[in-house]
């Protein structure tokens, strides 16, 4: 936290939706506010939007409290699917009173859209997102005015599902899923994340919906800082770290498939509109990029809480980007 | 080589088909015979069947020489697909005179059945094998009496293709592909191999064809010994090492899906018949397994040629097997 929080602004980002899958999870308003204060102290210039971890102890009363305290969303993790998701959901129906309260208080439901792997039913990391989409559709049908965000979509099926739904359903796409396919994480632990990157045709669909300028698709980095020794390991932590250079990555990658003109709407406007954050002032948090080659650092060094020298390997470490900050 | 060659017999194996993808590749008869002599010195009791690396310098005359010298096969690697395959094939038609000679001299064509990834055509490690199958069918059509082995099949599509073809087409299945699915190599470098393990329904097809006792499917371990430091790495070497405990693994895994009764035909008989090796004598190379729990070693230590202490992590390291050698 101490390393990466100050990097948010350096990456060009002024508004961050903070995920609640910590140990322990951020499960109620008080925890979210305490966490927000810690983050805010490390990066006073960033707007932190807080979320709660969807869990059986959440009540409609707690939702009302959270909404009044400015917590913007509740994040749902299917059980066991990603980092610290052991306490996640198995069935959404028990949460319907919570969703009812969220809809009433204008909170957002953020979905990690995968179902747990189940080999007996042919469910694995490759089709876990596609198999989740029926849940997304059902939730939207049952709570038509609840704003829902399908987070870090990775498949053509997800793109098509979101497009087919109403204006209360948005979708984030990460920087790295615009770049990676399955081949890139086969034996390459620094590209391993959840959801995993999929087929070339899936990546093509993610790229195309941005090229099309669809207003309900926007940047969500899902930037996860795991130290090198927990990545280059027999059992690698899931996550790609893009937080330190979000906008140079994004400009470079968007330009590579002819979508540089969508940079501002995808990264800065569509998300703000969906989150009802209001117009940004012309200068607040503004950054300028220039077409100057920039080499991503090989690693970001830090000293951990036990005093050990550690490093995070950022996405595309040692690779050249075609855009950098002016 | 010095570490793993003596382990072949310890794993319960008395006949090994030796792959030619070394650095440099085993490209002609003389190299194959020299390599065989090295292996034979390390494991005098093992029958080594040698292969050549399919390459543009192979001639029908060299094929005749190889066949007369007892080389049994020629292995084809698509360019860039797996370890040391940079020199592999791009188009089979230039090899038709070589295949003609192989057919005449009763040699076997061993196929690494994947085409190179090509994102522009939606080809990636997940569909590279399925997209190869048209080549297998074409080769079988054009050389109907040439014996062809599709090596280390990983997909339902491959199983169905081989079943649909004639008696001159066989297929190997590894120990580890009977156990692993894509989830198992997502972030777990010791399970990363080429071809990658696929969907649960693919694994189910591999298991079912063994349960069915199909006579043209047999064990081929594709056992690849990469040291730990080259596996637990930003860019992991592809391969799973099963050589040290082949039969205990296989008995344990076959039993897990109700196919223990196929152990002998799958591991010992179908392959010998396809390779025309003749009946094994009742006792030569015979091993006996017993249902006694056995824990796979965490690692196999060795000192490399530069004097460094290294280790290979065997498949299912530290896990319990239900079968061991008597």
XYZ file of C-alpha atoms in Angstrom:
652
model
C 0.000 0.000 0.000
C 2.741 2.420 0.928
C 4.550 1.725 -2.335
C 1.710 1.678 -4.805
C -0.763 4.260 -3.476
C 1.509 7.205 -4.328
C 1.982 5.706 -7.810
C -1.703 6.104 -8.704
C -1.330 9.790 -9.437
C 2.040 9.208 -11.097
C 0.280 6.814 -13.461
C -1.972 9.677 -14.514
C -5.016 8.658 -12.506
C -7.007 11.024 -10.280
C -10.026 8.828 -9.413
C -9.741 5.246 -8.171
C -12.375 2.681 -7.248
C -10.856 0.787 -4.341
C -11.436 -2.962 -4.240
C -12.348 -4.570 -0.899
C -10.597 -7.958 -1.255
C -8.019 -7.347 1.451
C -7.099 -9.600 4.352
C -9.407 -9.147 6.203
C -11.957 -8.000 3.662
C -13.484 -4.517 3.804
C -16.937 -5.645 4.881
C -18.614 -2.630 6.453
C -18.767 1.162 6.377
C -16.415 1.725 9.269
C -13.714 -0.436 7.726
C -14.135 1.308 4.382
C -13.798 4.746 5.934
C -10.742 3.753 7.939
C -9.147 2.290 4.823
C -10.020 5.394 2.841
C -8.318 7.585 5.450
C -5.149 5.516 5.182
C -5.135 5.772 1.399
C -5.991 9.448 1.422
C -3.038 10.158 3.709
C -0.726 8.466 1.193
C -2.249 10.193 -1.849
C -4.176 13.321 -0.833
C -4.740 14.403 -4.427
C -6.552 11.190 -5.499
C -10.313 10.736 -5.218
C -10.851 7.316 -3.621
C -14.226 5.683 -4.214
C -14.756 2.930 -1.693
C -16.480 -0.441 -1.985
C -17.668 -3.085 0.449
C -17.116 -6.821 0.064
C -20.454 -8.533 -0.557
C -20.934 -10.919 2.360
C -23.791 -12.444 4.355
C -23.397 -9.982 7.241
C -24.326 -7.017 5.051
C -27.783 -5.653 5.884
C -30.027 -3.092 4.192
C -29.357 -0.840 7.190
C -25.602 -1.126 6.647
C -26.098 -0.309 2.971
C -27.987 2.844 3.918
C -25.199 3.766 6.321
C -22.566 3.103 3.671
C -24.370 5.131 1.035
C -24.758 8.069 3.402
C -21.038 7.830 4.235
C -20.173 8.087 0.553
C -19.254 4.448 -0.122
C -20.109 4.048 -3.791
C -20.261 0.316 -4.398
C -20.400 -3.270 -3.237
C -18.153 -5.800 -4.923
C -19.163 -9.382 -5.468
C -16.557 -12.136 -5.708
C -17.532 -15.688 -6.542
C -16.168 -17.985 -3.890
C -12.530 -18.932 -4.378
C -12.122 -17.353 -7.794
C -9.495 -14.712 -7.135
C -7.216 -13.217 -4.484
C -8.810 -13.358 -1.017
C -12.235 -14.375 -2.344
C -12.756 -17.347 -0.050
C -15.682 -15.512 1.592
C -17.446 -14.684 -1.675
C -20.914 -15.483 -2.967
C -22.418 -18.782 -3.995
C -25.974 -17.720 -4.730
C -27.227 -14.184 -5.318
C -30.771 -14.707 -4.031
C -29.789 -14.347 -0.393
C -28.485 -10.876 -1.268
C -31.681 -9.601 -2.847
C -32.639 -7.453 0.192
C -29.151 -5.920 0.052
C -29.441 -5.267 -3.686
C -32.888 -3.734 -3.095
C -31.334 -1.330 -0.604
C -28.428 -0.581 -2.959
C -30.860 0.211 -5.754
C -32.824 2.492 -3.425
C -29.689 4.306 -2.239
C -28.114 4.514 -5.691
C -25.093 2.361 -4.927
C -23.273 0.363 -7.587
C -22.905 -3.395 -7.715
C -19.422 -4.311 -8.966
C -19.193 -7.859 -10.249
C -16.170 -10.080 -10.542
C -17.937 -11.969 -13.296
C -16.699 -15.536 -13.032
C -18.181 -18.679 -11.579
C -15.969 -21.136 -9.693
C -14.246 -23.829 -11.721
C -16.036 -27.166 -11.645
C -14.450 -29.806 -13.886
C -17.461 -32.121 -13.537
C -19.518 -29.463 -15.314
C -16.740 -28.504 -17.742
C -16.230 -25.162 -16.020
C -12.661 -23.877 -15.970
C -10.870 -20.535 -16.025
C -11.481 -20.264 -19.769
C -15.291 -20.334 -19.696
C -15.884 -19.108 -16.122
C -16.752 -15.607 -17.323
C -19.035 -16.681 -20.137
C -20.896 -18.998 -17.760
C -21.388 -16.078 -15.355
C -23.243 -13.919 -17.850
C -26.636 -15.463 -17.163
C -26.264 -14.203 -13.574
C -25.524 -10.709 -14.841
C -28.613 -10.781 -17.042
C -30.791 -12.071 -14.209
C -29.569 -9.394 -11.795
C -30.251 -6.690 -14.356
C -33.742 -8.085 -14.991
C -34.554 -8.251 -11.276
C -32.984 -4.859 -10.415
C -33.399 -2.787 -13.561
C -32.430 0.528 -11.974
C -29.507 -0.866 -9.949
C -26.297 0.225 -11.587
C -24.113 -2.799 -12.212
C -20.529 -2.912 -13.480
C -19.139 -6.095 -14.959
C -15.500 -5.684 -13.968
C -12.450 -6.526 -16.092
C -14.289 -8.233 -18.947
C -12.111 -10.581 -20.983
C -14.398 -12.240 -23.530
C -16.375 -11.491 -26.640
C -19.350 -13.081 -24.902
C -19.131 -10.552 -22.055
C -18.852 -7.609 -24.426
C -21.909 -8.769 -26.320
C -23.874 -9.391 -23.133
C -23.180 -5.912 -21.757
C -24.022 -4.290 -25.078
C -27.347 -6.131 -25.093
C -28.360 -4.836 -21.648
C -29.752 -1.499 -20.499
C -28.074 1.763 -19.576
C -27.633 0.759 -15.937
C -25.085 -1.908 -16.905
C -21.496 -0.816 -17.469
C -18.307 -2.729 -18.062
C -14.645 -2.139 -17.318
C -11.720 -3.324 -19.403
C -8.170 -3.403 -18.067
C -5.083 -2.140 -19.831
C -3.494 -5.568 -19.823
C -6.477 -7.448 -21.234
C -6.257 -5.175 -24.268
C -2.757 -6.502 -24.831
C -2.597 -10.129 -23.652
C -3.972 -13.432 -24.912
C -3.703 -16.884 -23.381
C -0.307 -17.493 -24.997
C 1.114 -14.601 -23.002
C 0.427 -16.170 -19.613
C 1.334 -19.728 -20.658
C 4.525 -20.075 -18.625
C 4.771 -16.302 -18.085
C 3.751 -15.648 -14.512
C 3.855 -11.859 -14.732
C 0.967 -12.045 -17.209
C -1.116 -14.365 -15.059
C -4.196 -12.685 -13.617
C -7.830 -13.473 -12.929
C -9.818 -13.491 -15.093
C -7.148 -14.974 -17.342
C -6.591 -13.455 -20.776
C -8.429 -15.490 -23.390
C -8.461 -16.125 -27.155
C -7.343 -13.646 -29.814
C -10.980 -13.221 -30.888
C -11.840 -12.211 -27.327
C -9.118 -9.597 -27.259
C -10.333 -8.387 -30.648
C -13.847 -7.885 -29.220
C -12.503 -5.874 -26.275
C -10.551 -3.691 -28.676
C -13.456 -3.266 -31.068
C -15.952 -2.077 -28.471
C -13.487 0.664 -27.514
C -12.892 1.563 -31.148
C -16.661 1.785 -31.512
C -16.703 4.320 -28.681
C -19.390 2.473 -26.754
C -20.318 4.775 -23.837
C -20.827 2.045 -21.216
C -17.331 0.570 -21.526
C -14.584 2.275 -19.582
C -11.164 1.790 -18.051
C -10.793 -0.221 -14.855
C -7.207 -1.227 -14.326
C -7.566 -4.090 -11.831
C -3.960 -3.271 -11.074
C -2.600 -5.831 -8.580
C 0.825 -5.361 -6.977
C 2.286 -8.751 -6.059
C 6.015 -8.844 -5.281
C 8.305 -10.703 -7.668
C 8.984 -13.577 -5.276
C 5.257 -14.333 -5.042
C 4.918 -14.233 -8.832
C 8.013 -16.234 -9.857
C 6.925 -19.151 -7.804
C 5.498 -22.671 -8.044
C 2.084 -21.130 -7.329
C 1.998 -17.605 -8.644
C -0.252 -14.851 -7.273
C -2.820 -13.643 -9.807
C -2.456 -10.085 -10.955
C -0.774 -7.652 -13.325
C 0.540 -4.334 -12.045
C -0.209 -1.396 -14.346
C -0.806 1.280 -11.723
C 2.504 3.076 -12.100
C 2.109 3.865 -15.812
C -1.571 3.497 -16.627
C -1.920 6.225 -19.227
C 1.342 5.658 -21.134
C 0.429 1.953 -21.401
C -3.077 2.753 -22.505
C -2.079 5.332 -25.110
C 0.534 2.959 -26.534
C -1.859 0.034 -26.698
C -4.847 1.985 -28.009
C -2.692 3.438 -30.758
C -1.472 -0.050 -31.692
C -4.991 -0.971 -32.793
C -6.093 2.402 -34.092
C -8.118 3.632 -31.123
C -5.971 6.468 -29.797
C -8.862 8.878 -30.413
C -10.866 6.965 -27.775
C -8.298 7.520 -25.029
C -10.107 10.378 -23.333
C -13.632 8.971 -23.479
C -12.570 5.467 -22.447
C -10.198 6.490 -19.649
C -11.691 9.760 -18.376
C -15.320 10.320 -19.396
C -17.392 7.134 -19.701
C -16.596 5.945 -16.200
C -17.208 9.323 -14.577
C -20.575 9.560 -16.322
C -21.601 6.047 -15.257
C -20.510 6.772 -11.671
C -22.371 10.120 -11.759
C -19.251 11.949 -10.619
C -20.134 15.096 -12.495
C -18.019 17.030 -14.964
C -14.367 17.258 -14.140
C -13.058 20.805 -14.039
C -10.925 21.644 -17.051
C -7.638 21.410 -15.190
C -8.131 19.315 -12.040
C -6.094 16.151 -12.352
C -5.343 16.855 -15.993
C -2.253 15.205 -17.474
C -0.638 15.580 -20.870
C 0.923 12.760 -22.837
C 3.518 13.134 -25.535
C 4.738 10.789 -28.208
C 8.156 10.204 -26.661
C 9.576 6.757 -26.208
C 9.695 5.550 -22.644
C 11.116 2.321 -21.203
C 9.097 0.707 -18.417
C 11.319 0.040 -15.363
C 12.428 -3.569 -14.872
C 11.109 -3.454 -11.314
C 9.870 -1.154 -8.578
C 11.864 -1.761 -5.421
C 10.600 -1.398 -1.894
C 11.228 -2.608 1.639
C 8.388 -4.655 3.060
C 6.947 -4.477 6.591
C 9.452 -7.117 7.759
C 12.373 -5.109 6.376
C 13.018 -7.361 3.384
C 14.017 -5.820 0.067
C 11.307 -6.655 -2.435
C 10.287 -5.594 -5.904
C 7.180 -5.434 -8.020
C 7.573 -6.193 -11.705
C 5.349 -3.778 -13.627
C 3.486 -4.772 -16.776
C 5.757 -4.742 -19.850
C 8.840 -4.382 -17.653
C 11.824 -3.311 -19.734
C 9.648 -2.788 -22.828
C 9.399 0.467 -24.736
C 6.170 2.485 -24.750
C 5.558 5.006 -27.507
C 3.869 7.512 -25.187
C 5.012 9.141 -21.968
C 3.972 12.042 -19.771
C 4.837 15.496 -21.078
C 20.844 -36.497 -19.240
C 23.065 -37.970 -16.580
C 20.388 -37.445 -13.952
C 17.283 -38.537 -15.770
C 18.436 -41.368 -18.039
C 19.022 -43.769 -15.128
C 15.569 -42.836 -13.800
C 13.777 -44.282 -16.836
C 14.097 -47.835 -15.609
C 13.388 -46.748 -12.041
C 10.105 -45.310 -13.287
C 9.180 -48.770 -14.535
C 9.947 -48.207 -18.204
C 11.998 -50.547 -20.370
C 11.409 -49.037 -23.832
C 11.770 -45.345 -24.619
C 11.243 -43.384 -27.811
C 13.915 -40.689 -27.720
C 12.919 -37.248 -28.955
C 15.369 -35.335 -31.201
C 14.700 -31.740 -30.047
C 18.094 -31.224 -28.444
C 20.490 -28.334 -28.954
C 21.662 -29.006 -31.629
C 18.861 -31.179 -32.947
C 19.408 -34.848 -33.795
C 19.144 -34.451 -37.537
C 20.865 -37.450 -39.082
C 21.660 -41.094 -38.521
C 25.156 -40.553 -37.213
C 23.979 -38.107 -34.574
C 21.187 -40.470 -33.550
C 23.554 -43.391 -33.144
C 26.054 -41.322 -31.146
C 23.255 -40.088 -28.896
C 21.928 -43.607 -28.498
C 25.371 -44.832 -27.396
C 25.515 -42.117 -24.735
C 22.077 -43.025 -23.428
C 22.745 -46.743 -23.572
C 25.884 -46.291 -21.473
C 23.799 -44.544 -18.801
C 20.980 -47.104 -18.897
C 22.140 -50.387 -20.475
C 18.897 -52.178 -19.614
C 16.615 -49.753 -21.502
C 15.675 -50.182 -25.159
C 16.168 -46.779 -26.796
C 14.251 -46.149 -29.999
C 15.779 -43.229 -31.827
C 14.180 -40.494 -33.927
C 15.448 -37.836 -36.295
C 14.333 -34.209 -36.331
C 12.398 -33.503 -39.500
C 14.382 -30.852 -41.351
C 15.053 -29.733 -44.929
C 18.426 -31.490 -45.086
C 16.859 -34.935 -44.693
C 16.973 -36.922 -47.926
C 15.392 -40.220 -48.984
C 18.921 -41.671 -48.972
C 19.416 -40.563 -45.362
C 16.052 -42.110 -44.455
C 17.180 -45.419 -45.956
C 20.430 -45.193 -44.006
C 18.562 -44.377 -40.802
C 16.098 -47.206 -41.240
C 18.899 -49.691 -41.851
C 20.662 -48.395 -38.728
C 17.553 -49.083 -36.656
C 16.310 -45.505 -36.239
C 12.559 -45.974 -35.894
C 11.052 -42.570 -36.510
C 11.210 -38.980 -37.643
C 9.678 -36.319 -35.448
C 8.008 -33.247 -36.850
C 7.850 -30.020 -34.840
C 5.942 -27.028 -36.082
C 8.219 -24.032 -36.112
C 8.558 -22.325 -32.763
C 5.892 -24.326 -30.965
C 7.911 -26.087 -28.282
C 11.381 -26.491 -26.798
C 14.095 -26.149 -29.462
C 11.644 -26.242 -32.363
C 12.888 -23.112 -34.120
C 14.015 -25.300 -37.026
C 10.679 -27.078 -37.439
C 8.298 -27.416 -40.364
C 6.119 -24.821 -42.021
C 4.696 -26.863 -44.879
C 4.670 -30.636 -45.220
C 4.727 -30.768 -49.014
C 8.477 -30.240 -49.242
C 8.881 -33.383 -47.143
C 6.813 -35.673 -49.343
C 9.878 -37.408 -50.858
C 11.124 -38.031 -47.313
C 7.729 -39.398 -46.231
C 7.667 -41.603 -49.333
C 11.019 -43.067 -48.291
C 9.833 -43.476 -44.702
C 6.755 -45.323 -45.883
C 8.909 -47.586 -48.057
C 11.346 -48.335 -45.220
C 8.638 -48.740 -42.588
C 9.680 -45.808 -40.429
C 7.246 -43.915 -38.214
C 6.311 -40.266 -38.489
C 5.930 -38.759 -35.029
C 3.940 -35.539 -35.009
C 3.978 -32.742 -32.521
C 0.469 -31.854 -33.573
C 0.182 -28.108 -33.148
C 0.336 -25.221 -35.562
C 2.107 -22.003 -34.566
C 0.066 -19.371 -32.759
C -1.195 -16.612 -35.029
C -3.462 -14.095 -33.294
C -4.561 -12.565 -36.603
C -6.147 -15.904 -37.461
C -7.373 -16.578 -33.905
C -4.813 -19.341 -33.409
C -3.421 -19.673 -29.898
C -2.152 -22.438 -27.634
C -5.729 -23.510 -26.916
C -6.760 -24.353 -30.469
C -3.321 -25.037 -31.989
C -3.827 -28.802 -31.776
C -7.344 -28.839 -33.161
C -6.231 -26.661 -36.083
C -3.436 -29.154 -36.807
C -5.745 -32.109 -37.317
C -6.457 -31.347 -40.963
C -2.711 -31.819 -41.585
C -2.824 -35.202 -39.865
C -5.759 -36.277 -42.002
C -4.066 -35.078 -45.185
C -0.828 -36.914 -44.385
C -2.740 -40.115 -43.692
C -4.661 -39.746 -46.943
C -1.491 -39.135 -48.955
C 0.580 -41.835 -47.201
C -1.936 -44.465 -46.156
C 0.624 -47.104 -45.201
C 2.983 -44.699 -43.423
C 2.633 -45.232 -39.705
C 1.951 -41.913 -38.020
C 1.768 -41.156 -34.298
C 0.017 -38.040 -33.089
C 2.073 -37.355 -29.977
C 0.764 -36.187 -26.591
C -2.816 -35.513 -27.654
C -4.662 -33.098 -25.379
C -8.076 -32.523 -26.940
C -11.348 -34.272 -27.604
C -10.967 -33.191 -31.222
C -7.653 -35.033 -31.516
C -9.041 -38.202 -29.952
C -11.961 -38.180 -32.361
C -9.721 -37.501 -35.352
C -7.385 -40.411 -34.550
C -10.306 -42.752 -33.930
C -11.727 -41.813 -37.346
C -8.500 -42.682 -39.177
C -7.013 -45.999 -40.254
C -4.889 -48.551 -38.441
C -1.644 -46.841 -39.402
C -2.458 -43.847 -37.201
C -1.700 -44.103 -33.496
C -1.795 -41.595 -30.684
C 0.086 -41.119 -27.444
C -1.297 -39.635 -24.247
C 0.930 -38.452 -21.416
C 0.486 -39.206 -17.745
C 0.111 -35.535 -16.879
C -2.517 -34.743 -19.509
C -4.705 -37.385 -17.899
C -4.554 -35.357 -14.688
C -4.295 -31.663 -15.589
C -6.668 -29.079 -17.019
C -6.021 -25.450 -17.898
C -6.692 -24.323 -14.317
C -3.725 -26.377 -13.169
C -1.167 -24.445 -15.197
C -2.748 -21.024 -14.634
C -0.036 -19.551 -12.421
C 1.464 -22.986 -11.705
C 4.639 -23.228 -13.731
C 5.387 -26.859 -12.898
C 2.220 -27.827 -14.777
C 3.060 -25.743 -17.823
C 3.911 -27.860 -20.861
C 3.325 -27.883 -24.599
C 0.741 -28.728 -25.721
C -0.937 -27.052 -22.755
C -3.588 -28.966 -20.837
C -7.027 -27.934 -22.031
C -10.679 -28.008 -20.914
C -12.225 -30.559 -18.555
C -14.163 -32.050 -21.500
C -10.856 -32.597 -23.295
C -9.372 -34.409 -20.326
C -12.557 -36.459 -20.126
C -12.117 -37.541 -23.769
C -8.510 -38.616 -23.138
C -9.641 -40.638 -20.149
C -12.591 -42.169 -21.968
C -10.607 -43.467 -24.934
C -8.340 -45.304 -22.482
C -11.319 -46.656 -20.564
C -12.679 -47.857 -23.892
C -9.444 -49.790 -24.421
C -8.889 -48.344 -27.869
C -5.888 -50.258 -29.293
C -4.273 -47.312 -31.133
C -3.919 -45.100 -28.042
C -0.924 -45.708 -25.837
C 1.355 -44.140 -23.280
C 3.920 -41.565 -24.347
C 5.195 -39.642 -21.376
C 6.713 -36.554 -23.047
C 8.657 -36.324 -19.817
C 10.716 -33.111 -19.833
C 13.304 -32.425 -17.124
C 13.733 -28.672 -16.678
C 15.493 -27.533 -13.508
C 13.484 -25.604 -10.916
C 15.205 -22.284 -11.601
C 14.160 -22.446 -15.259
C 10.569 -23.292 -14.293
C 10.012 -20.807 -11.436
C 10.892 -17.924 -13.642
C 9.406 -14.966 -15.507
C 9.468 -17.142 -18.633
C 9.081 -20.777 -17.655
C 10.387 -23.709 -19.708
C 7.600 -25.927 -21.038
C 7.516 -29.449 -19.678
C 6.401 -31.763 -16.896
C 8.785 -34.364 -15.521
C 7.158 -37.746 -14.919
C 10.068 -40.001 -15.872
C 11.100 -40.956 -12.361
C 7.746 -42.467 -11.353
C 5.842 -43.149 -14.558
C 3.995 -46.292 -13.534
C 3.034 -45.292 -9.983
C 1.621 -42.027 -11.399
C -0.212 -43.849 -14.121
C -1.711 -46.529 -11.884
C -2.863 -43.878 -9.405
C -4.411 -41.694 -12.079
C -5.999 -44.514 -14.074
C -7.573 -45.861 -10.909
C -8.956 -42.407 -10.077
C -11.194 -42.601 -13.130
C -11.906 -46.315 -13.133
C -9.430 -47.451 -15.783
C -6.892 -49.393 -13.727
C -7.699 -52.499 -15.765
C -6.304 -50.697 -18.840
C -2.878 -50.114 -17.291
C -1.129 -52.999 -19.015
C -2.615 -52.553 -22.480
C -2.224 -48.758 -22.459
C 1.304 -48.666 -21.008
C 2.850 -51.915 -22.243
C 1.000 -53.516 -25.156
C -0.645 -51.051 -27.540
C 2.541 -49.114 -28.170
C 4.683 -52.201 -28.677
C 2.174 -53.542 -31.183
C 2.015 -50.271 -33.104
C 5.826 -50.084 -33.154
C 6.031 -53.733 -34.250
C 8.415 -54.499 -31.408
C 7.201 -58.060 -31.044
C 5.941 -59.792 -27.930
C 7.796 -58.987 -24.786
C 9.106 -62.029 -22.978
C 7.133 -62.810 -19.851
C 9.760 -61.478 -17.472
C 12.047 -59.081 -19.352
C 11.568 -55.617 -17.944
C 8.594 -56.715 -15.895
C 7.704 -54.639 -12.837
C 5.128 -55.195 -10.145
C 3.059 -52.462 -8.558
C 1.408 -52.658 -5.172
C -1.300 -50.592 -3.574
C 0.975 -48.917 -1.036
C 0.952 -45.205 -0.468
C 3.994 -43.388 -1.770
C 4.957 -39.716 -1.513
C 6.558 -38.185 -4.580
C 9.857 -36.454 -3.675
C 9.748 -32.659 -3.438
C 12.678 -32.474 -5.814
C 15.426 -34.480 -7.478
C 18.783 -32.870 -6.786
C 21.771 -32.903 -9.083
C 24.929 -30.981 -9.888
C 24.942 -29.465 -13.364
C 27.828 -29.360 -15.836
C 28.992 -26.032 -14.369
C 29.046 -27.482 -10.858
C 25.912 -25.694 -9.659
C 23.499 -27.507 -7.350
C 20.197 -27.807 -9.169
C 16.964 -29.687 -8.768
C 14.143 -30.972 -10.914
C 10.648 -30.805 -9.446
C 8.830 -33.984 -10.445
C 5.121 -34.061 -11.289
C 2.938 -34.066 -8.161
C 5.952 -33.277 -5.975
C 5.144 -33.923 -2.335
C 1.782 -35.509 -3.223
C 0.736 -39.005 -2.237
C 0.291 -41.718 -4.862
C -1.828 -44.752 -4.070
C 0.457 -47.148 -5.967
C 4.164 -47.862 -5.708
C 6.614 -50.495 -6.870
C 6.492 -53.792 -5.014
